[in-house]
CSV table of C-alpha atoms and ligand atoms in Angstrom, one decimal:
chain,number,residue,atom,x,y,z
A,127,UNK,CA,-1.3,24.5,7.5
A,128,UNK,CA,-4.7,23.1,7.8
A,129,UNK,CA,-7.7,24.8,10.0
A,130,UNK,CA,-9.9,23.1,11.7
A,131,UNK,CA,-13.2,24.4,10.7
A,132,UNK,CA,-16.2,23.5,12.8
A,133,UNK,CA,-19.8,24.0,11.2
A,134,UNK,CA,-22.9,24.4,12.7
A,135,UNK,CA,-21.2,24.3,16.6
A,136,UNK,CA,-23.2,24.6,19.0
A,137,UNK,CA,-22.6,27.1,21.7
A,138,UNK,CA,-24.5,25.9,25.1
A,139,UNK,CA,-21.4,24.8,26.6
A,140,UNK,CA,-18.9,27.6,25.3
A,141,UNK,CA,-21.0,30.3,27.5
A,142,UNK,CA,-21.3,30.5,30.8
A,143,UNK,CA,-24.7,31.7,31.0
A,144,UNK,CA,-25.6,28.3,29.2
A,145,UNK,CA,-28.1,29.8,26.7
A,146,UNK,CA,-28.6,27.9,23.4
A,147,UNK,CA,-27.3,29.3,20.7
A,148,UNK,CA,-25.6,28.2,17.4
A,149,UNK,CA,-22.4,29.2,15.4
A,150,UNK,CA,-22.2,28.6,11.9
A,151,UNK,CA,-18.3,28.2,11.9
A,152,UNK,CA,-15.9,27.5,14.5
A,153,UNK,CA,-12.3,27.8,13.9
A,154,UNK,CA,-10.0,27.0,17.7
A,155,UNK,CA,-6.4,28.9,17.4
A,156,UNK,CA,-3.8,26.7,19.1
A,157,UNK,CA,-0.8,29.3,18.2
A,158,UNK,CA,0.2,32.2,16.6
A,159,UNK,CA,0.7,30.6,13.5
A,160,UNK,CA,-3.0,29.4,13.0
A,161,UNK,CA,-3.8,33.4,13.9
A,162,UNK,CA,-1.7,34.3,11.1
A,163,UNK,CA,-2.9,31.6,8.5
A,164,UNK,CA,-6.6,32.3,9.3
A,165,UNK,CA,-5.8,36.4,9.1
A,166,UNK,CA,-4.4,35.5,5.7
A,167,UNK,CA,-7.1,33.0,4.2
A,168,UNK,CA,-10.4,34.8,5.2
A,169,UNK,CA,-8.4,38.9,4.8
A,170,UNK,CA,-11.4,39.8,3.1
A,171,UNK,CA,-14.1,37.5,4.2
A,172,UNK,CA,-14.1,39.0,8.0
A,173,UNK,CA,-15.5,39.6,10.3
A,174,UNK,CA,-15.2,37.4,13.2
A,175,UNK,CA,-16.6,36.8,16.3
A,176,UNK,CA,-13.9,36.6,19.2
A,177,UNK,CA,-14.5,33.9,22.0
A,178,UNK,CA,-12.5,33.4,25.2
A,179,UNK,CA,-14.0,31.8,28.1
A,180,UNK,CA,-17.2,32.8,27.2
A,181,UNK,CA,-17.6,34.0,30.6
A,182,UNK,CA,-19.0,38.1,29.5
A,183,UNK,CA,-21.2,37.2,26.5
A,184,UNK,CA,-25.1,36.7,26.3
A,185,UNK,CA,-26.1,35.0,23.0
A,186,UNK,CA,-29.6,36.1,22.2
A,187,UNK,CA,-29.5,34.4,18.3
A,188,UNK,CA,-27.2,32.3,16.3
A,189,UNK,CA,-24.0,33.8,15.6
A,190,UNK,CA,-23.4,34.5,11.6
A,191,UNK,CA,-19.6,35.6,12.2
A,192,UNK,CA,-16.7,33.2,11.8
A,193,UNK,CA,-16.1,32.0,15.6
A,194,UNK,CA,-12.7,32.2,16.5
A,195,UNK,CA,-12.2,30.2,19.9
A,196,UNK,CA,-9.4,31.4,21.2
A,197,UNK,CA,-7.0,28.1,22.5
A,198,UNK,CA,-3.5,29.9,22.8
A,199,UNK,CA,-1.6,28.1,26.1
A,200,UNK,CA,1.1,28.8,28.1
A,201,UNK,CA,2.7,31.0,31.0
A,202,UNK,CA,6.3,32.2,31.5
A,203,UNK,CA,8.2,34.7,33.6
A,204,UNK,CA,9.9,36.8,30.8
A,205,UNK,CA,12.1,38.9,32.9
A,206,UNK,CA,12.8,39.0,36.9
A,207,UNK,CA,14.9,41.9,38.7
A,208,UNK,CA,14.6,44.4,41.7
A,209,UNK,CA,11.7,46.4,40.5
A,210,UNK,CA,9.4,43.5,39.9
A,211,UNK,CA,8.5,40.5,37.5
A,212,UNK,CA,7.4,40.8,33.9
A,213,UNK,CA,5.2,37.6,33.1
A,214,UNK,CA,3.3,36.3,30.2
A,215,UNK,CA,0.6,34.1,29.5
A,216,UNK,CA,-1.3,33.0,26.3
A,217,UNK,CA,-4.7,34.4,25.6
A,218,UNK,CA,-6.4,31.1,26.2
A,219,UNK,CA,-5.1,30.2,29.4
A,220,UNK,CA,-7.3,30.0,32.4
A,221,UNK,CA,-7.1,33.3,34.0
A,222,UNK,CA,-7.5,32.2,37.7
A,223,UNK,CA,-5.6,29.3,36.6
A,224,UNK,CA,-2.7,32.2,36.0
A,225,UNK,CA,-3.6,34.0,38.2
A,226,UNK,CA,-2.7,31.0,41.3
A,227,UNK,CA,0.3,30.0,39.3
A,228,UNK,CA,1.6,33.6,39.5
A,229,UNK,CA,1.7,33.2,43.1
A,230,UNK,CA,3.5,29.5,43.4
A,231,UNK,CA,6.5,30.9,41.7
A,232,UNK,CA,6.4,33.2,44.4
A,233,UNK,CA,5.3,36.6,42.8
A,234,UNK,CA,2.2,38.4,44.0
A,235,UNK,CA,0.3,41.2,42.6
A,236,UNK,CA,-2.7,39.4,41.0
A,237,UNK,CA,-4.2,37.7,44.2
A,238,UNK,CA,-7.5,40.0,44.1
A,239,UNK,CA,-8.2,39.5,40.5
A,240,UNK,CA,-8.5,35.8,41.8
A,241,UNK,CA,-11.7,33.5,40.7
A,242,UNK,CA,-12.6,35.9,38.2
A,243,UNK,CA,-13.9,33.2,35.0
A,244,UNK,CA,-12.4,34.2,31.4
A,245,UNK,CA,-9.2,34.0,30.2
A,246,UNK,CA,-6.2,35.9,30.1
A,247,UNK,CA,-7.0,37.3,26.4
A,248,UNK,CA,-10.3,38.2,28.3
A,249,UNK,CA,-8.8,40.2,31.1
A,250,UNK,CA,-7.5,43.6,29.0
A,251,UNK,CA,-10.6,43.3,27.0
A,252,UNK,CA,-13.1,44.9,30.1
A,253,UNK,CA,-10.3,45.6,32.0
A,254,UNK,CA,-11.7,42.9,34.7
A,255,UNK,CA,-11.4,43.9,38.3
A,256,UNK,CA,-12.3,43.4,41.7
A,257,UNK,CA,-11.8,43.9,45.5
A,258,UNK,CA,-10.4,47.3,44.9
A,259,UNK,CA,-7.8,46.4,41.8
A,260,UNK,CA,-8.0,46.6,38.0
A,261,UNK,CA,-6.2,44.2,35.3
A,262,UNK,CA,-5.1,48.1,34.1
A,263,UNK,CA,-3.1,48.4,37.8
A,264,UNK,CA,-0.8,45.6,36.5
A,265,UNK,CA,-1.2,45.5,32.5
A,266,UNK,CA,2.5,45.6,30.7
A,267,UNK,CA,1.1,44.8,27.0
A,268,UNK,CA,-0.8,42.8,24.7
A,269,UNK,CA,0.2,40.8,21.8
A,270,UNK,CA,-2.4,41.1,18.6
A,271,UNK,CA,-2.9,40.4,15.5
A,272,UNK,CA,-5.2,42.6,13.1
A,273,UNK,CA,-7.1,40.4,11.6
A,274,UNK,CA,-7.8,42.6,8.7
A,275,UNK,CA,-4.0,43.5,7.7
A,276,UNK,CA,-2.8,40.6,8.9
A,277,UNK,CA,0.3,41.7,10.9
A,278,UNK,CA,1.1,41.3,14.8
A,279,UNK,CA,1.3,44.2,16.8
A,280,UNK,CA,2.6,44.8,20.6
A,281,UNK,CA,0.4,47.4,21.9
A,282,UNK,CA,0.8,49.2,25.7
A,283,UNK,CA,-1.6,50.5,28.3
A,284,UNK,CA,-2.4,54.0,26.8
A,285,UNK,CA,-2.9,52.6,23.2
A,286,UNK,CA,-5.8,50.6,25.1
A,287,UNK,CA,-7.7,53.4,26.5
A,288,UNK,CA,-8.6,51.8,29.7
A,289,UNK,CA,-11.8,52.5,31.6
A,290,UNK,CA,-14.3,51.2,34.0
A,291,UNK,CA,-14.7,47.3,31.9
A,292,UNK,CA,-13.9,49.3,29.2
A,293,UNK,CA,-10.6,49.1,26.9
A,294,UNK,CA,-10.1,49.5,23.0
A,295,UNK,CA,-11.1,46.1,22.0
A,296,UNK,CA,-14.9,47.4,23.1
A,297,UNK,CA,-14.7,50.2,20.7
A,298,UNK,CA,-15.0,49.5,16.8
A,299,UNK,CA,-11.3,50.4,16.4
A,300,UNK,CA,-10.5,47.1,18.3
A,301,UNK,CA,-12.9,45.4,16.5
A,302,UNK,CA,-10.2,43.5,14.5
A,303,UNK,CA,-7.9,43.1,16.9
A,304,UNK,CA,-7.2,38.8,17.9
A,305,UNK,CA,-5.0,38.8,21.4
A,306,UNK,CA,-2.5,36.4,21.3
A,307,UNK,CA,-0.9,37.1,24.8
A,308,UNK,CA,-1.5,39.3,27.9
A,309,UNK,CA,2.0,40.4,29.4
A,310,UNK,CA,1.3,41.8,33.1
A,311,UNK,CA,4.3,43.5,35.4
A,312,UNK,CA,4.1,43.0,39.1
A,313,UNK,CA,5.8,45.1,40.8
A,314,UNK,CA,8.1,45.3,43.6
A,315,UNK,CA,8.1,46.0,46.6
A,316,UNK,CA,4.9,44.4,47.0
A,317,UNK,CA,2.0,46.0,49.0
A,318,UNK,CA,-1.3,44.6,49.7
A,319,UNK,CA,-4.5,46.4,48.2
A,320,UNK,CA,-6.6,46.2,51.1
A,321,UNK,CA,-9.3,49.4,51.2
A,322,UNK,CA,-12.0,47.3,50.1
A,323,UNK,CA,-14.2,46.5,53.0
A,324,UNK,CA,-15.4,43.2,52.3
A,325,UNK,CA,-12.0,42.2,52.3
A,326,UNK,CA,-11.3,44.2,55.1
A,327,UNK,CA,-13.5,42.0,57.1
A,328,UNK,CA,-12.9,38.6,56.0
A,329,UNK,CA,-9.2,39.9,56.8
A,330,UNK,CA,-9.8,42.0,60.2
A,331,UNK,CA,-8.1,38.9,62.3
A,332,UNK,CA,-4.9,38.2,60.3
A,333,UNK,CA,-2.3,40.9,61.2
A,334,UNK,CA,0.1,41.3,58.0
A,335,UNK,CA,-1.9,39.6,55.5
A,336,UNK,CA,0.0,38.1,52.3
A,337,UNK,CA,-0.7,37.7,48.9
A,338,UNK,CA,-2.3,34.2,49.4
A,339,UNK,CA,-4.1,35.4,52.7
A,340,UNK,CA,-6.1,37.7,50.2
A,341,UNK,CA,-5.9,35.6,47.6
A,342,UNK,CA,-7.7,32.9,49.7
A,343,UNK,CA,-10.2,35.5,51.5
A,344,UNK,CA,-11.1,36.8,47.6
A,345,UNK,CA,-11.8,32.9,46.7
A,346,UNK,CA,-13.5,32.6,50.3
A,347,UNK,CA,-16.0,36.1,49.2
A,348,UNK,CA,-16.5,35.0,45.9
A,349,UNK,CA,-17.8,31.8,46.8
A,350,UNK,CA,-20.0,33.2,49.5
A,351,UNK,CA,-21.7,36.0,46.9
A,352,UNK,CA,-21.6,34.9,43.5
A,353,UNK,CA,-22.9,31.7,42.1
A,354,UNK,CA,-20.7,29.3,40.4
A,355,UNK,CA,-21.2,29.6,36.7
A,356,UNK,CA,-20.1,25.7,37.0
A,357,UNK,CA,-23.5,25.0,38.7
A,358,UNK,CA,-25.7,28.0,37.9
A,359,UNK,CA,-25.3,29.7,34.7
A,360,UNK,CA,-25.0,33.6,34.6
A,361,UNK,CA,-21.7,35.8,33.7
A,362,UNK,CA,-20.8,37.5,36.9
A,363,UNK,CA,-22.1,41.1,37.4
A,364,UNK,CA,-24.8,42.1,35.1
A,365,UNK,CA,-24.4,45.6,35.2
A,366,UNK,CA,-22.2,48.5,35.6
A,367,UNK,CA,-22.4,50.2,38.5
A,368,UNK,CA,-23.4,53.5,37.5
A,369,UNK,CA,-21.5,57.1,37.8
A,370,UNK,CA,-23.4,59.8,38.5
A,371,UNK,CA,-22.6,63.6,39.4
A,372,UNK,CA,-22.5,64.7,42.9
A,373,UNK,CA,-25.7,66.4,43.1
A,374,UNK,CA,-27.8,63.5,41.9
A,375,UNK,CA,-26.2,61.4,44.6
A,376,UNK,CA,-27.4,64.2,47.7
A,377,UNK,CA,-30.7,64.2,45.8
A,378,UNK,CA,-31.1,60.3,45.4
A,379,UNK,CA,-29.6,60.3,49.6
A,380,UNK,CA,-32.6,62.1,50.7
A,381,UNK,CA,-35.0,59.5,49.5
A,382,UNK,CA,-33.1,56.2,49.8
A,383,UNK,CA,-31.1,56.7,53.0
A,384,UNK,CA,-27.7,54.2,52.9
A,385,UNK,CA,-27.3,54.2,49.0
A,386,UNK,CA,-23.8,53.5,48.7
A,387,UNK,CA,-21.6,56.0,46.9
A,388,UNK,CA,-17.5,55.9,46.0
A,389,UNK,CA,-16.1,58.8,44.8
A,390,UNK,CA,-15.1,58.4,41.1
A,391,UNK,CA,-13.5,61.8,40.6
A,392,UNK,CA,-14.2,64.8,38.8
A,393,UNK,CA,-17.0,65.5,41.1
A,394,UNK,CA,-18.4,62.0,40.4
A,395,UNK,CA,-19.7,59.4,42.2
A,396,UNK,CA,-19.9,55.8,41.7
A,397,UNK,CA,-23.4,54.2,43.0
A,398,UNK,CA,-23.7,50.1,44.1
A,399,UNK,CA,-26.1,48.8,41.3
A,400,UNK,CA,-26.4,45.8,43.4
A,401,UNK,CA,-28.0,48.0,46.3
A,402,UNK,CA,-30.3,49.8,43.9
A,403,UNK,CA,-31.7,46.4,41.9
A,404,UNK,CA,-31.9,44.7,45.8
A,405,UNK,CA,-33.9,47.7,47.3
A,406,UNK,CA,-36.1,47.4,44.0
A,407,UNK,CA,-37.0,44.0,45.3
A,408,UNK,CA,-35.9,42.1,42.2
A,409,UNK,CA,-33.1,39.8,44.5
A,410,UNK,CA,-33.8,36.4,44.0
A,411,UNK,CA,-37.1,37.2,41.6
A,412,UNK,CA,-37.6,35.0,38.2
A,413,UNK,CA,-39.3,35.7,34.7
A,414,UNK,CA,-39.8,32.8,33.4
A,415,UNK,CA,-36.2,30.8,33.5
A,416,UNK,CA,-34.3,34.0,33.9
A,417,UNK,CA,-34.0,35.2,37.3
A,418,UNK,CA,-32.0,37.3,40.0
A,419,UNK,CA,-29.3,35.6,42.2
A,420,UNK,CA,-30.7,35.1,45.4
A,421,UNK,CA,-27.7,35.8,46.6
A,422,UNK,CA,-26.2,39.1,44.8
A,423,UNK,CA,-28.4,41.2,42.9
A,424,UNK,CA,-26.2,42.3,40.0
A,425,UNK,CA,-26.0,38.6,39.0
A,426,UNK,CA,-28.5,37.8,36.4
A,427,UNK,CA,-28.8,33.5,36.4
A,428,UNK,CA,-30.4,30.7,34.2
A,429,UNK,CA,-32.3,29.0,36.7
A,430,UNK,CA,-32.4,26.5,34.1
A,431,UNK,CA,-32.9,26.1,29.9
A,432,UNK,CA,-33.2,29.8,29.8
A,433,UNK,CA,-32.7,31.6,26.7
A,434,UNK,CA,-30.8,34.4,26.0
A,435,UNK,CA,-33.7,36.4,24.8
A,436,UNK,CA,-35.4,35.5,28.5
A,437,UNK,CA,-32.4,36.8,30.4
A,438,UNK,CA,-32.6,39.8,28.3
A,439,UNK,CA,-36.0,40.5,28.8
A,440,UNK,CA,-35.4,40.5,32.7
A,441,UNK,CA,-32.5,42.6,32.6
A,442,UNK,CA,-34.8,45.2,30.7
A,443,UNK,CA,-37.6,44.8,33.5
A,444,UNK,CA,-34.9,45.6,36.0
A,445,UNK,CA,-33.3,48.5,33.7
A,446,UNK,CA,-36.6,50.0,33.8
A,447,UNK,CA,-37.8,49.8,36.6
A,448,UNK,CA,-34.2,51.8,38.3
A,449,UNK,CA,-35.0,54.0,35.3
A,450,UNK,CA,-38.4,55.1,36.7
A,451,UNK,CA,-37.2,55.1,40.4
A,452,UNK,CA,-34.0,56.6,40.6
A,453,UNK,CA,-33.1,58.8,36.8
A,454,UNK,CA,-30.5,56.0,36.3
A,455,UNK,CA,-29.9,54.3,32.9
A,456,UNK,CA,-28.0,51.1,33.9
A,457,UNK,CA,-25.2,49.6,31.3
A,458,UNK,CA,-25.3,46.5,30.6
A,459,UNK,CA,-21.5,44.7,31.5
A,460,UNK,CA,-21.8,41.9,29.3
A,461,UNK,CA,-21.7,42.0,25.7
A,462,UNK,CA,-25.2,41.3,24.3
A,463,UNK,CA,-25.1,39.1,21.3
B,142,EPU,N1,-25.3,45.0,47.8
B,142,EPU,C1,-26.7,44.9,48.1
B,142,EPU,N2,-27.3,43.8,47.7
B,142,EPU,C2,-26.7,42.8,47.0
B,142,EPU,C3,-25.3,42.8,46.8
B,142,EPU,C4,-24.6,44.0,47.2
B,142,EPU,O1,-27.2,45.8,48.6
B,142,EPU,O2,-27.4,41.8,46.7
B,142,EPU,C5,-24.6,46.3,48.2
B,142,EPU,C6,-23.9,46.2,49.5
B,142,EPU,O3,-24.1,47.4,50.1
B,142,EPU,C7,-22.4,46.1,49.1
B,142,EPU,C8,-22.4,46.8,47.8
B,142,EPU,O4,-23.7,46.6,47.2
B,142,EPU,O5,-21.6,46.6,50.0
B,142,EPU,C9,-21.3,46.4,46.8
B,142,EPU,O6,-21.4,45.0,46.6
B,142,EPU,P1,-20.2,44.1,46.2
B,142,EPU,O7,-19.1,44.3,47.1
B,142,EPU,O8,-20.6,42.7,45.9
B,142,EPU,O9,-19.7,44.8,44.8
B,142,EPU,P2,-20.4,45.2,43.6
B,142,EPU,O10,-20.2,46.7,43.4
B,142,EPU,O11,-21.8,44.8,43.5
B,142,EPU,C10,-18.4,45.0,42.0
B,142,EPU,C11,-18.0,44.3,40.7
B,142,EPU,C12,-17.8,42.8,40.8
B,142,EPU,C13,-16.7,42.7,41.8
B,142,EPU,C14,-17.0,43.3,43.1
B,142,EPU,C15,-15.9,43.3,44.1
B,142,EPU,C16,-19.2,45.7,39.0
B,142,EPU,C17,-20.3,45.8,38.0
B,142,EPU,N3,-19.1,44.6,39.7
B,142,EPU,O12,-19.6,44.5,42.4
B,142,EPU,O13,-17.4,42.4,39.6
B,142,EPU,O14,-16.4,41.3,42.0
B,142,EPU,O15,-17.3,44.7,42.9
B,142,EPU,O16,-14.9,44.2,43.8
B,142,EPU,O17,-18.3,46.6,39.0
B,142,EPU,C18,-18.1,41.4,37.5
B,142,EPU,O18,-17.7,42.4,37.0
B,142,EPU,O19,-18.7,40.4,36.9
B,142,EPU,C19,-18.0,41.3,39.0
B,142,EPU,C20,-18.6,40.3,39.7
C-alpha cells in the first residue's frame, strides 16, 4: 500500500493558533492499515510528530519529525443495554462533531464537553474537560498502535494515568503511542452535571434541564467567553489553573480579596488562573501580534501574522509577572513546539 508523503507542508492552516511554521514530511492516516504500513516502513526511522486538530499545539520552529496527520473517520454505537451505551469514534473525527451526533441518536453524557476544538484522538490525550466534567468521567478505551513495535493495543482508563489535561500520551512512555479510536461509555440512568456556576446561571430558568438544554447553554458560554479559533487564532486556555496547598491560598486571600479557589483534595486547592492574569492587568493587552483575549484572560490570541515565538514571549511576560506577584509558577496547557 502506497503513503502519501507530503514534503515541505506547511503548517499555518493545520494549527489553530495560525503561526507559521513548516513540516518537513507529512504523511495523513485514512485507516488502520496505513498506521500499520507506516509503523512497519519507518520502525526504525521514528520519531514522529502526532497531529490531530491542531487545536493544543504552539509551533515555535519548523517541525524535523515525520508528521503524522491523523485522518481516521467514523462513529458507531458498539453496544446498547440497561446500564448505558458503549460508542466509538475514529481518532480523526470532529470531536464536537461527535460529540452532537452522540446526542441525535438519543444518548447523552457528552453535552458539556461540547464546542471543545480537537478531535476525538485528541480528547484522552489532555484528558479535555469543561463545565465541571472530564473526557476521564466517560473514557471506556483507546485503540493504539506503538509505532515502534508496530502492534495495536487496547488500553483502559488506569493504563492512562489520567490527571488534570494530563494522561500517558504526555509522558515519554506514550510517546509512541498513534490512537486510532476513542471508545467512551455513557452511562445510564443519566444525570445532569450541573455544579458549575456558569452553567448554573445560563440554566437558572429551565426547570429539569436535558442533555441538549446544557448542551446548547455550554455552546451559548462558549461562544460568549472564548474566541473562535475560526476567526481569531489561539488554542483555548493557555494555562493550567494552578494547585496550590491550603495555606498558600489563606495567605494569597489576605492580599487579593475574591481569588477564586476549588478544593482539589488532599488539602489542595485549585486557583482561577484566568482571575490572577486579569487582576495582573494583562486582559486584552498585546506584545507585538501576540496578545490577551479581551474577553478571557487565559486565552492567549494571534491578533494577526503572529508567530509562535511572539505568543511565547507573551505567555513568559505573563508567567513572570504571576511569578513575582503571587509565588505561582503557571503550566503551560498547550504543548510548546
Ligand atoms: N475569570 C476572570 N477573568 C477572566 C475570566 C475568568 O477573573 O477573564 C475568573 C472568574 O472569576 C471565573 C473564573 O475565573 O469565575 C473561572 O473562569 P472560567 O469559568 O472561564 O473557567 P477557567 O477556570 O478560566 C477552565 C478551563 C477551560 C474550561 C472552563 C470551563 C483550564 C485551564 N481551563 O477555565 O478549558 O472551558 O474551565 O469549565 O482548566 C481549555 O482547556 O482550553 C479550556 C478552555
Amino acid at each position: 500500500m502506497a503513503l502519501d508523503i507530503l514534503e515541505s507542508v506547511d503548517l499555518r492552516p493545520l494549527n489553530t493558533f495560525r503561526v507559521p511554521a513548516k513540516a518537513r514530511a507529512l504523511v495523513a492516516l485514512h485507516n488502520r492499515e496505513e498506521a500499520l504500513v507506516l509503523a512497519e516502513r519507518e520502525k526504525d526511522s521514528g520519531p514522529y510528530f502526532f497531529l490531530g486538530g491542531g487545536s493544543n499545539i504552539l509551533f515555535t520552529r519548523d517541525v524535523e519529525e515525520t508528521l503524522v496527520k491523523v485522518e481516521i473517520a467514523g462513529k458507531r454505537i458498539v453496544e446498547e443495554g440497561p446500564q448505558g451505551a458503549l460508542v466509538e469514534a475514529g481518532a480523526g473525527e470532529d470531536w464536537h462533531g461527535f460529540v452532537a451526533w452522540t446526542l441525535s441518536q438519543g444518548l447523552p453524557g457528552l453535552e458539556n464537553l461540547a464546542l471543545i476544538p480537537g478531535t476525538a484522538g485528541g480528547a484522552p490525550v489532555q484528558n479535555i474537560g469543561a463545565y465541571g466534567l472530564e473526557l476521564k468521567d466517560r473514557f471506556h478505551s483507546v485503540e493504539v498502535l506503538d509505532m515502534k513495535e508496530g502492534k495495536v493495543r487496547v488500553l483502559e482508563a488506569p493504563d492512562l494515568h489520567f490527571g488534570y489535561r494530563h494522561s500517558l500520551f504526555k509522558e515519554e512512555k506514550g510517546k509512541d503511542l498513534l490512537i486510532l479510536k476513542l471508545r467512551v461509555f455513557l452511562p445510564l440512568p443519566w444525570a445532569p452535571v450541573l455544579e458549575y456556576p456558569d452553567l448554573q446561571k445560563t440554566l437558572a430558568h429551565v426547570e429539569q434541564p436535558t442533555a441538549k438544554d446544557i448542551f446548547s447553554a455550554v455552546v451559548a458560554i462558549r461562544k460568549r467567553k472564548l474566541p473562535d479559533p475560526a476567526v481569531v487564532g489561539n488554542g483555548g486556555s493557555f494555562f493550567k489553573n494552578p494547585v496550590v496547598e491550603e495555606g498558600l491560598y489563606q495567605e494569597l486571600l489576605k492580599e487579593y480579596r475574591g481569588l477564586p479557589g476549588y478544593p482539589a483534595g488532599e488539602g489542595k486547592v485549585k486557583l482561577s488562573a484566568a482571575w490572577i492574569i486579569d487582576r495582573l492587568g494583562w486582559k486584552g493587552k498585546t506584545l507585538g501580534r501576540a496578545g490577551v483575549a479581551p474577553s478571557h484572560a487565559l486565552v492567549l490570541i494571534n491578533t494577526g501574522g503572529a508567530t509562535g515565538q511572539e505568543i511565547l514571549e507573551l505567555a513568559l511576560r505573563i508567567r513572570e509577572d504571576v511569578q513575582r506577584s503571587f509565588g505561582i509558577r503557571l503550566e503551560f496547557e498547550p504543548t510548546i513546539y
